[in-house]
PDB file of N, CA, C and O in Angstrom:
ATOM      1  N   UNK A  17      -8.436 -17.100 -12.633  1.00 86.00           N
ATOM      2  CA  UNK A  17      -9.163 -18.147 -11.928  1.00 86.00           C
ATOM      3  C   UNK A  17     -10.595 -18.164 -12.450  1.00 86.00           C
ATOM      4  O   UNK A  17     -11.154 -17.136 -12.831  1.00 86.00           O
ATOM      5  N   UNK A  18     -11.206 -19.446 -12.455  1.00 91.00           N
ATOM      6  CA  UNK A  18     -12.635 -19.745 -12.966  1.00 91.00           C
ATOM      7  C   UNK A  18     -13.269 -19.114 -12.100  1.00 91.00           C
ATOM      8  O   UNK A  18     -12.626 -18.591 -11.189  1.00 91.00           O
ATOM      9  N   UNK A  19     -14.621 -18.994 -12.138  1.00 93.00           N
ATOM     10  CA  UNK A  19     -15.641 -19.214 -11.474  1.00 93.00           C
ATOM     11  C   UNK A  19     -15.621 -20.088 -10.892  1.00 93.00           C
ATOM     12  O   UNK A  19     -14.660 -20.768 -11.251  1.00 93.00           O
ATOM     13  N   UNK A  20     -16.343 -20.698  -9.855  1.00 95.00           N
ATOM     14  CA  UNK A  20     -16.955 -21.929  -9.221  1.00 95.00           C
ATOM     15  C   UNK A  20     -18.001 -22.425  -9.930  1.00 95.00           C
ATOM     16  O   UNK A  20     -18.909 -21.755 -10.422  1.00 95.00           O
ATOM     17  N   UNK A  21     -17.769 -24.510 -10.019  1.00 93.00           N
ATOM     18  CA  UNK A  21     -18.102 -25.193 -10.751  1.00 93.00           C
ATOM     19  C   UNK A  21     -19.891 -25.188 -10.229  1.00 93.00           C
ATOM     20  O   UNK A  21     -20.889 -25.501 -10.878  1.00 93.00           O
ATOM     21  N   UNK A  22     -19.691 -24.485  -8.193  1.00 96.00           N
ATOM     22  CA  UNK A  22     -20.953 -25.167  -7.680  1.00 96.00           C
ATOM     23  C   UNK A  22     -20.717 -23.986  -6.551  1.00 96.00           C
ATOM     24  O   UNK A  22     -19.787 -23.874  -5.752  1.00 96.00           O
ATOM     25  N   UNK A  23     -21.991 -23.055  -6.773  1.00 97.00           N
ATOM     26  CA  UNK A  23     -22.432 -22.044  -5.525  1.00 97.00           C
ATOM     27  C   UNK A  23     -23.428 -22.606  -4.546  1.00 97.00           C
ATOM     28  O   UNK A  23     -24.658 -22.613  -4.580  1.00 97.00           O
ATOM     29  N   UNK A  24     -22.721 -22.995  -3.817  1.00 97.00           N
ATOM     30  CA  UNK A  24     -22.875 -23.800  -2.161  1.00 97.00           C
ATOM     31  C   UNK A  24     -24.059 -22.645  -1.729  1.00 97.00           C
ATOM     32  O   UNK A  24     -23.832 -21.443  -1.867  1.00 97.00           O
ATOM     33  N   UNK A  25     -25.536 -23.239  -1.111  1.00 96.00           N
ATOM     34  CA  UNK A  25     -26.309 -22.633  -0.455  1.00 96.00           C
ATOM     35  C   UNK A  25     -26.229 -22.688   0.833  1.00 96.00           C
ATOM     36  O   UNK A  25     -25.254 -23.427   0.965  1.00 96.00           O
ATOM     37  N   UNK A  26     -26.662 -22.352   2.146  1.00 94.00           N
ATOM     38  CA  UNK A  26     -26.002 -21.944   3.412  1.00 94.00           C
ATOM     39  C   UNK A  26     -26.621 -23.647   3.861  1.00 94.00           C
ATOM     40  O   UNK A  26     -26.226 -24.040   4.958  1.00 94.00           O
ATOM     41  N   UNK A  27     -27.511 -24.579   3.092  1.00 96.00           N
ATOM     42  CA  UNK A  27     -27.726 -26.281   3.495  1.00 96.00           C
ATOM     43  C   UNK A  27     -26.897 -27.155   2.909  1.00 96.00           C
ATOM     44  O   UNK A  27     -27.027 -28.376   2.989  1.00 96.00           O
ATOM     45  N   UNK A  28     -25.662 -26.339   2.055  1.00 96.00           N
ATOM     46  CA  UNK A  28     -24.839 -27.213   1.185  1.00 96.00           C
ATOM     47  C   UNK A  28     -25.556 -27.472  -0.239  1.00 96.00           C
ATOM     48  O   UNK A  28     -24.703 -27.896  -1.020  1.00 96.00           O
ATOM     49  N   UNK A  29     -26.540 -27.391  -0.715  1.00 97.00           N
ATOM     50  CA  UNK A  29     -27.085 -28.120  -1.918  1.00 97.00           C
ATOM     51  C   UNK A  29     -26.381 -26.748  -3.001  1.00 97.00           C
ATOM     52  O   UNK A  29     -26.298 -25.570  -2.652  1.00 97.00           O
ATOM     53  N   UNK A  30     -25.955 -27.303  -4.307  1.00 97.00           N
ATOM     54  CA  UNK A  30     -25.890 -26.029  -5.154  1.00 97.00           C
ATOM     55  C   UNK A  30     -26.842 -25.078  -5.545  1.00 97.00           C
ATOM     56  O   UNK A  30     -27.876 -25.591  -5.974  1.00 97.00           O
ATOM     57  N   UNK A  31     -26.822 -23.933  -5.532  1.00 97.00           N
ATOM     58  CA  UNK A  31     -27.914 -23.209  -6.362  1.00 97.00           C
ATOM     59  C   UNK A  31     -27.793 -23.713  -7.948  1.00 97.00           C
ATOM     60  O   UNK A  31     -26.798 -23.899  -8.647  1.00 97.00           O
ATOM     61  N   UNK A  32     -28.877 -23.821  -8.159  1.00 96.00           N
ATOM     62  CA  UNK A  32     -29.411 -24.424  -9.495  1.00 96.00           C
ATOM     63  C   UNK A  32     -29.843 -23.725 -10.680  1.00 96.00           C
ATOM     64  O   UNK A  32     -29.507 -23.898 -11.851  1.00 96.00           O
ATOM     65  N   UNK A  33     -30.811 -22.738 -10.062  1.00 96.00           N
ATOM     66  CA  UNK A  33     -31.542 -21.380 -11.124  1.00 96.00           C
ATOM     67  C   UNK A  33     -30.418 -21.119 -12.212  1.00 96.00           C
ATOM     68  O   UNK A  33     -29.251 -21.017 -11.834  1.00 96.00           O
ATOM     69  N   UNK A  34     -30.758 -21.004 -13.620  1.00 96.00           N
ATOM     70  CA  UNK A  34     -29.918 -20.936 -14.620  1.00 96.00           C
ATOM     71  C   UNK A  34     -29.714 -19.315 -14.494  1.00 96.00           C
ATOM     72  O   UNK A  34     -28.584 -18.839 -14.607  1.00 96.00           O
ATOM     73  N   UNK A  35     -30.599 -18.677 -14.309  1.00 97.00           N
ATOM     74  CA  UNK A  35     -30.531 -16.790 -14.195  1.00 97.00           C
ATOM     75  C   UNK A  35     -29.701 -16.718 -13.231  1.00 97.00           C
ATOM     76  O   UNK A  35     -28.825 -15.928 -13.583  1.00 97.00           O
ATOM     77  N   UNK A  36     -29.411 -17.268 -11.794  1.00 97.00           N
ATOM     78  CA  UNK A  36     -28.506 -16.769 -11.133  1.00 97.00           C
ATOM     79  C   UNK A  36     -27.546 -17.077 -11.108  1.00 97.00           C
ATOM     80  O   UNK A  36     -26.645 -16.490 -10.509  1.00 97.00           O
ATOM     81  N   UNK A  37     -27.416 -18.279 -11.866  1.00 97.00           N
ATOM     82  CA  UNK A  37     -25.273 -19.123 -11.948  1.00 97.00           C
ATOM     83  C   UNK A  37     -25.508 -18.398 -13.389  1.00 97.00           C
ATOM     84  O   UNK A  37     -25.109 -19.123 -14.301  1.00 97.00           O
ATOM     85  N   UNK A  38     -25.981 -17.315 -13.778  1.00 97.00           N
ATOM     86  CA  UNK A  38     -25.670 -16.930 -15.145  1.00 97.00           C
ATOM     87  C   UNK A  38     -25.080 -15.382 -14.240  1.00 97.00           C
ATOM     88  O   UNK A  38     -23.908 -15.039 -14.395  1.00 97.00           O
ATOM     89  N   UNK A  39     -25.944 -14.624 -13.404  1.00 98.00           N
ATOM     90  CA  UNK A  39     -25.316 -13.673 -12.170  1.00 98.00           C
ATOM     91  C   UNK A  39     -24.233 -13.841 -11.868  1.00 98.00           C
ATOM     92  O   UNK A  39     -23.328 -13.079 -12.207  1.00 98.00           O
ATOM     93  N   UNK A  40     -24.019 -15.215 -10.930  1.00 98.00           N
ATOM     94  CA  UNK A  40     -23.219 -15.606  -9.930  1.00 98.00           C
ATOM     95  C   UNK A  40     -21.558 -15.547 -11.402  1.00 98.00           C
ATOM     96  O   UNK A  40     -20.637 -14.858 -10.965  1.00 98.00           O
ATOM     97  N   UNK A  41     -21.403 -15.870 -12.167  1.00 97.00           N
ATOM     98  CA  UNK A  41     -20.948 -15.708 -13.156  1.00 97.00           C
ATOM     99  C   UNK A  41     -19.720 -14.942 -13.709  1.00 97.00           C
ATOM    100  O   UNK A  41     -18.494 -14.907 -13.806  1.00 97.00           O
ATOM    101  N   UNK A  42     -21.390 -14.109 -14.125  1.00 97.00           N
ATOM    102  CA  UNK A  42     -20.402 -12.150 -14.601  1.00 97.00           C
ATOM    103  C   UNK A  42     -20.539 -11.882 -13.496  1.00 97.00           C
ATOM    104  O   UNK A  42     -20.759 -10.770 -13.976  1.00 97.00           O
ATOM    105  N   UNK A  43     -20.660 -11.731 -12.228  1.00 98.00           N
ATOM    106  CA  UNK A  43     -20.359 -10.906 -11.151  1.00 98.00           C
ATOM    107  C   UNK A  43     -18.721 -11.512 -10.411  1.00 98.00           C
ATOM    108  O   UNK A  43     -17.954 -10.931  -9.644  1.00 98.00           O
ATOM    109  N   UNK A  44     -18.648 -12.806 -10.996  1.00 97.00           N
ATOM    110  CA  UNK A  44     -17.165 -13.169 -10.322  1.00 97.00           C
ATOM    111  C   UNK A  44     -16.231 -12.706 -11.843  1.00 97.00           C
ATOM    112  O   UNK A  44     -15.009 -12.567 -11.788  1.00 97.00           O
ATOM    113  N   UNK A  45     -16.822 -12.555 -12.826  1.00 97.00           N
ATOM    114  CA  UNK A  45     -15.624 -12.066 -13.715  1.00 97.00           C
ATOM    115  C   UNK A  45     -15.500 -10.215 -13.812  1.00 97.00           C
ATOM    116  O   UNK A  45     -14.626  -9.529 -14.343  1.00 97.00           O
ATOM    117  N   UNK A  46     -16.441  -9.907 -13.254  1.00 97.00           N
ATOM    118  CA  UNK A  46     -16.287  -8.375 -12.970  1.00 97.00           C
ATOM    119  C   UNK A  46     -15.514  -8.184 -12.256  1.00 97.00           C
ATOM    120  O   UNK A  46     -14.461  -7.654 -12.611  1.00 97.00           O
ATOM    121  N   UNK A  47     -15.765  -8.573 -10.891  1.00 97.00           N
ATOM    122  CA  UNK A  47     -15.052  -8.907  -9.658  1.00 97.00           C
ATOM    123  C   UNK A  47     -13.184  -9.301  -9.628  1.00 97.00           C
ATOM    124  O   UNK A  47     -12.250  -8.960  -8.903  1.00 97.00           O
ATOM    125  N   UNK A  48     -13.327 -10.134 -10.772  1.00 97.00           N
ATOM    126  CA  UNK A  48     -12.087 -10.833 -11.009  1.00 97.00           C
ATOM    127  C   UNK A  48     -11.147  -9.266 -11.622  1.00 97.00           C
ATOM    128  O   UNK A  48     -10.154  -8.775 -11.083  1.00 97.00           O
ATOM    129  N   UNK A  49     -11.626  -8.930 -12.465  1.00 97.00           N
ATOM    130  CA  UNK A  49     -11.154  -7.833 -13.169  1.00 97.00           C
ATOM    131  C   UNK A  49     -10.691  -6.691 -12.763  1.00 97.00           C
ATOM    132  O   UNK A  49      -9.763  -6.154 -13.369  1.00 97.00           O
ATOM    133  N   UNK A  50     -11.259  -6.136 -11.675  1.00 97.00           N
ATOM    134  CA  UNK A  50     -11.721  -5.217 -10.860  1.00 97.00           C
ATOM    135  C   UNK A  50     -10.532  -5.088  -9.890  1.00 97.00           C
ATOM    136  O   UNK A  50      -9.810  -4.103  -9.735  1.00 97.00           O
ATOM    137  N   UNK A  51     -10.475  -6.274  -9.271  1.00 97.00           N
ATOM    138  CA  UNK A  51      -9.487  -6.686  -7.805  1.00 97.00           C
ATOM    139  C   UNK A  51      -7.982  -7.262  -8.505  1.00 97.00           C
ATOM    140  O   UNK A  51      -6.950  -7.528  -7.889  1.00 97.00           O
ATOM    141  N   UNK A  52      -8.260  -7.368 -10.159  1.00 98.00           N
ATOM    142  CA  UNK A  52      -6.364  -7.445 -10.963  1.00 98.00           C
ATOM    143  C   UNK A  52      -6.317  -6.565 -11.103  1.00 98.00           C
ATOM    144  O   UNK A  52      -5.735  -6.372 -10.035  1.00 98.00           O
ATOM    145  N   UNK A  53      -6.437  -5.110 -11.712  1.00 98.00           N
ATOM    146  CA  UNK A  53      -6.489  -4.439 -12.072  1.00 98.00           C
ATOM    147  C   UNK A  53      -6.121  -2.949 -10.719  1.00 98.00           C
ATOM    148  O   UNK A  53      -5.460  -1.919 -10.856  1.00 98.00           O
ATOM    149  N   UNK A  54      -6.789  -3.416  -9.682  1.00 98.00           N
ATOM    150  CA  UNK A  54      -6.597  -2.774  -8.389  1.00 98.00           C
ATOM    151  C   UNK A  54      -5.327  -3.317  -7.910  1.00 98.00           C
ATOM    152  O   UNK A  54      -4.599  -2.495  -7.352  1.00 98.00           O
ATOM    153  N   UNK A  55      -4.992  -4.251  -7.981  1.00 98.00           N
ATOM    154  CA  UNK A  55      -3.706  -5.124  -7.306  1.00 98.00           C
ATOM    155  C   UNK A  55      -2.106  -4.316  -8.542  1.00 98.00           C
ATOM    156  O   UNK A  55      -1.066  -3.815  -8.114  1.00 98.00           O
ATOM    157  N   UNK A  56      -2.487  -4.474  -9.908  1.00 98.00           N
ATOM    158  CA  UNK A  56      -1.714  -4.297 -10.664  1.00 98.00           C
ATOM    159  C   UNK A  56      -1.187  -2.893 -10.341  1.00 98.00           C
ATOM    160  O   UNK A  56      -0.142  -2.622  -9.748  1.00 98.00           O
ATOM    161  N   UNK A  57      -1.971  -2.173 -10.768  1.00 98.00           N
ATOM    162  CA  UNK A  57      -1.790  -0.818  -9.893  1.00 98.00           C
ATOM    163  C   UNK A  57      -0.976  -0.454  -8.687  1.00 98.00           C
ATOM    164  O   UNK A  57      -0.156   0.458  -8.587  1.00 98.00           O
ATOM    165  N   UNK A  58      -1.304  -1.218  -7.907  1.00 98.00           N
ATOM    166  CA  UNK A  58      -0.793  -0.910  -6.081  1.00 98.00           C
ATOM    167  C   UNK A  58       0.325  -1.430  -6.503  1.00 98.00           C
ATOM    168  O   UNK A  58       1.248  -0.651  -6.267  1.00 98.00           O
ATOM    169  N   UNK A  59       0.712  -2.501  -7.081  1.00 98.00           N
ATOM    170  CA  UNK A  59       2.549  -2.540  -7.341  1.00 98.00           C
ATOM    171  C   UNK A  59       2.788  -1.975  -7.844  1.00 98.00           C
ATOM    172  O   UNK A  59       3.353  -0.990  -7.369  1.00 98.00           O
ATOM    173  N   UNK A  60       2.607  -2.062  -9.074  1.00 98.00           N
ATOM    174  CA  UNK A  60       3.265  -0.897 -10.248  1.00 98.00           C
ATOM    175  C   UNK A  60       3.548   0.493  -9.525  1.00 98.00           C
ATOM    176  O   UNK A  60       4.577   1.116  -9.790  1.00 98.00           O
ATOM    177  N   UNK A  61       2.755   0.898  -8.743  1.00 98.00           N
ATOM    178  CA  UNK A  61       3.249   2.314  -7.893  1.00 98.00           C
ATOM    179  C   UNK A  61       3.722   1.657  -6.613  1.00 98.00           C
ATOM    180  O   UNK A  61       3.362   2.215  -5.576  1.00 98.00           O
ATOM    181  N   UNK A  62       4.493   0.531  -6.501  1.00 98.00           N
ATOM    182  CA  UNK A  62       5.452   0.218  -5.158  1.00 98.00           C
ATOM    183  C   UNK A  62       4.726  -0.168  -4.156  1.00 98.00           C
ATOM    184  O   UNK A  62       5.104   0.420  -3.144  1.00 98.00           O
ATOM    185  N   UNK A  63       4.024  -0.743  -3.991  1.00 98.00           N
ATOM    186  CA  UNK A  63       3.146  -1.619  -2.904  1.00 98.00           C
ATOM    187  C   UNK A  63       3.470  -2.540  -3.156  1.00 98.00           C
ATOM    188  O   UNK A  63       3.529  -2.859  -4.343  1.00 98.00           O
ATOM    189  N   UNK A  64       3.894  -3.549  -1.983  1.00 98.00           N
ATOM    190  CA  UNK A  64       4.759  -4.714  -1.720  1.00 98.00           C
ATOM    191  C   UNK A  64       3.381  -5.581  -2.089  1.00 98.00           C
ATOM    192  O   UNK A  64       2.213  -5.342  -1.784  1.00 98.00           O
ATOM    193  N   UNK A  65       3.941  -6.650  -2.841  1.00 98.00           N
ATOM    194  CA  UNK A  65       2.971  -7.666  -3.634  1.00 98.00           C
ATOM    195  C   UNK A  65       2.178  -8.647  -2.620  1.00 98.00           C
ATOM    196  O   UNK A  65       0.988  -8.892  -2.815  1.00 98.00           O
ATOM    197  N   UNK A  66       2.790  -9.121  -1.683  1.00 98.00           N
ATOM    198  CA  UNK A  66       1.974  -9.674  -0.771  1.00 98.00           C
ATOM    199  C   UNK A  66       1.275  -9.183   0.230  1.00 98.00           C
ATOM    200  O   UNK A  66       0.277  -9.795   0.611  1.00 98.00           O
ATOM    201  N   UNK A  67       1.714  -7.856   0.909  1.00 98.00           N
ATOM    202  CA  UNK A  67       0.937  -6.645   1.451  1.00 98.00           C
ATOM    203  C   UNK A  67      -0.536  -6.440   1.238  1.00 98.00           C
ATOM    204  O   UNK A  67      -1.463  -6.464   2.048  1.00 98.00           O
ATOM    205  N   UNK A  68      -0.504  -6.120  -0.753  1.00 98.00           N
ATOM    206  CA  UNK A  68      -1.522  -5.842  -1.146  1.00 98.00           C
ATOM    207  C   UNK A  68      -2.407  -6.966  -0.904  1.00 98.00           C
ATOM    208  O   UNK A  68      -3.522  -6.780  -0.416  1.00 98.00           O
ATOM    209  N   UNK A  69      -1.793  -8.639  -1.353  1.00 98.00           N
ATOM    210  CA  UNK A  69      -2.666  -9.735  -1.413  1.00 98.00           C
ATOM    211  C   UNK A  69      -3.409  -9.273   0.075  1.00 98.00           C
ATOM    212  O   UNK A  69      -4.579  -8.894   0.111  1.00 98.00           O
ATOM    213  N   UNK A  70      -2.477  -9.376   1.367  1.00 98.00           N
ATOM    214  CA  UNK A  70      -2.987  -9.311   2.429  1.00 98.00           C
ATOM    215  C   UNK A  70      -4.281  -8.452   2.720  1.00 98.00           C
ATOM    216  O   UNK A  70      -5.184  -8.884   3.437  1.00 98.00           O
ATOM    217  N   UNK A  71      -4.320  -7.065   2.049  1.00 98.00           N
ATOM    218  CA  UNK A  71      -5.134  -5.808   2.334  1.00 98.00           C
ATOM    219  C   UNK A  71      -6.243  -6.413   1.644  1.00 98.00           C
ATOM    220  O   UNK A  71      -7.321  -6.448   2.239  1.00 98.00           O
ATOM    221  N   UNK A  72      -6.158  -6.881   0.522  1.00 97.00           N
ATOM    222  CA  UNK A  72      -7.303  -7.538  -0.400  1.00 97.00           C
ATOM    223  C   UNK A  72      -7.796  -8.555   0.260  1.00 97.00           C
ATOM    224  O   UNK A  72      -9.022  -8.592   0.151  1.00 97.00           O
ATOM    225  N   UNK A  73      -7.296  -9.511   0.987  1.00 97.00           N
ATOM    226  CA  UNK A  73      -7.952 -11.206   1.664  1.00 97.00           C
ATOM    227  C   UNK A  73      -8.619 -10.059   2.721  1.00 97.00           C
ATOM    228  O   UNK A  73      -9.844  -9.930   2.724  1.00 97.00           O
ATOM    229  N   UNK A  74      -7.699  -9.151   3.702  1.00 97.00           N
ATOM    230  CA  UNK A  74      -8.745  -8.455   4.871  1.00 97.00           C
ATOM    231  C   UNK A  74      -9.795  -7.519   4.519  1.00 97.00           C
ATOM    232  O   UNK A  74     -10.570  -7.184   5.414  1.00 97.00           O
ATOM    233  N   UNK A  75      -9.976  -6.923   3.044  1.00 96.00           N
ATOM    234  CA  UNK A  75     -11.168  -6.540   2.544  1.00 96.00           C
ATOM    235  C   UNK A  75     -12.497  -7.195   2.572  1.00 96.00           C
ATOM    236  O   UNK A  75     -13.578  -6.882   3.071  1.00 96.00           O
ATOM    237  N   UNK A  76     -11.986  -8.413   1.736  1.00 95.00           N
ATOM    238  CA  UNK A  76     -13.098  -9.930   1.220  1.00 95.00           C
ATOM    239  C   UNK A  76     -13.281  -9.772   3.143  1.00 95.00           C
ATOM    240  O   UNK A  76     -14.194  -9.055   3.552  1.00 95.00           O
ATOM    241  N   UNK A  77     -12.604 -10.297   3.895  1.00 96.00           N
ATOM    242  CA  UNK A  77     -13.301 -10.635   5.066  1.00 96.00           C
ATOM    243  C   UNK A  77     -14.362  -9.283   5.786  1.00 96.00           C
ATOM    244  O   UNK A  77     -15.313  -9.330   6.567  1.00 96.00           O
ATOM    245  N   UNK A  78     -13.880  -8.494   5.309  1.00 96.00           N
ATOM    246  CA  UNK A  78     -14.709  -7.558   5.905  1.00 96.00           C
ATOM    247  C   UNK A  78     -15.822  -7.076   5.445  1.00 96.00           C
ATOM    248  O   UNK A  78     -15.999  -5.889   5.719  1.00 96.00           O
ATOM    249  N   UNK A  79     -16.817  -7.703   4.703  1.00 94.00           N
ATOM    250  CA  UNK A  79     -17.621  -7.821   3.630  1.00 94.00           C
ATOM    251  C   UNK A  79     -19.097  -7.560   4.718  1.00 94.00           C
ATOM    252  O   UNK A  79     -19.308  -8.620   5.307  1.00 94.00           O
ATOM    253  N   UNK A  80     -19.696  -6.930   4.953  1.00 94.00           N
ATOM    254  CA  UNK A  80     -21.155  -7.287   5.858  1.00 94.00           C
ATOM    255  C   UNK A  80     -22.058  -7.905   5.112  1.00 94.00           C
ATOM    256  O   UNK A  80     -22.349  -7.630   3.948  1.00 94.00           O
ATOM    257  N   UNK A  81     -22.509  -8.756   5.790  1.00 92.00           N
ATOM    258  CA  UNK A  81     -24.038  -9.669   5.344  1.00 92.00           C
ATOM    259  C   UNK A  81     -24.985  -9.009   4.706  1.00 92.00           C
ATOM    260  O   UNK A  81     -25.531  -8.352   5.593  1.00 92.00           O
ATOM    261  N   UNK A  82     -25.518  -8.781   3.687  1.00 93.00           N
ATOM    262  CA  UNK A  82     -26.815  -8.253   3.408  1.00 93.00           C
ATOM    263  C   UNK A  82     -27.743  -8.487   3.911  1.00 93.00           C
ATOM    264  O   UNK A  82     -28.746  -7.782   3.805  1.00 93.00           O
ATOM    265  N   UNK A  83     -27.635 -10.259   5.073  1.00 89.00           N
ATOM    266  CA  UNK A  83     -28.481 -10.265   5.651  1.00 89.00           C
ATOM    267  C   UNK A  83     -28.940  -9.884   7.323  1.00 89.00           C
ATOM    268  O   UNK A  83     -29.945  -9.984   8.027  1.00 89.00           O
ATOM    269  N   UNK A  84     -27.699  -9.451   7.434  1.00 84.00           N
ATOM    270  CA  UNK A  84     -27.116  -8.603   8.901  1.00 84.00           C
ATOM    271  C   UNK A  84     -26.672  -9.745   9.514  1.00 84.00           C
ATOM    272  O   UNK A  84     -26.169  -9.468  10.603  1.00 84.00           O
ATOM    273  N   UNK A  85     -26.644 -11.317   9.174  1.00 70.00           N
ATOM    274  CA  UNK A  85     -25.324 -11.689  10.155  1.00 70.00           C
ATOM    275  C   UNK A  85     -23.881 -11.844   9.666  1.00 70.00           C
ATOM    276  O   UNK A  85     -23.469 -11.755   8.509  1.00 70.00           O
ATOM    277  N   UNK A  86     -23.133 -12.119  10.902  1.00 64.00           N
ATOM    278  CA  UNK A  86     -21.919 -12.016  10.665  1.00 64.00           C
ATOM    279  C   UNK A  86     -21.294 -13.595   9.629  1.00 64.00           C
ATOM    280  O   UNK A  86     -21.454 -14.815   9.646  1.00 64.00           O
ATOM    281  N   UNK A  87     -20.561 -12.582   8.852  1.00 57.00           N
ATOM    282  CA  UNK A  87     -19.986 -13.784   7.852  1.00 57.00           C
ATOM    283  C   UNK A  87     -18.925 -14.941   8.731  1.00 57.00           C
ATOM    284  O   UNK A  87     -18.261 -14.580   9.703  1.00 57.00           O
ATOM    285  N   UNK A  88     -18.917 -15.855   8.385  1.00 57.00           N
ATOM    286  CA  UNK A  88     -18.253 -17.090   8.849  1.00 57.00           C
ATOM    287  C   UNK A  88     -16.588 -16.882   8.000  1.00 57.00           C
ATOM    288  O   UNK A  88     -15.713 -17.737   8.140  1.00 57.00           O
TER     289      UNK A  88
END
């Protein structure tokens, strides 16, 4: 999966800054890599394939704010 074409700011407008959609970026292809690679694994040693999806979507949700509120 791509990146996103447009990183939504919490007023809707995209972030724009070329340094941080250059961030926003490699941090979703690290990310991307990271969480196949973790998934590939957990089957390959017998973890039921949608299980894992599941454990992984309730990870992402459990993410805390850096800015201490609660994520939406």
């Amino acid at each position: 999966m791509e990146a996103p074409a447009l990183w939504p700011q919490p007023d809707g407008t995209p972030v724009s800054c070329t340094e941080k959609l250059l961030v926003l970026r490699q941090n979703w292809e690290e990310l991307q890599g990271v969480m196949q690679d973790a998934f590939e694994d957990a089957v390959l040693m017998g973890v039921d394939e949608a299980e894992m999806k599941k454990m992984l979507t309730s990870l992402v949700a459990s993410l805390a704010s850096p800015r201490g509120k609660p994520s939406v």
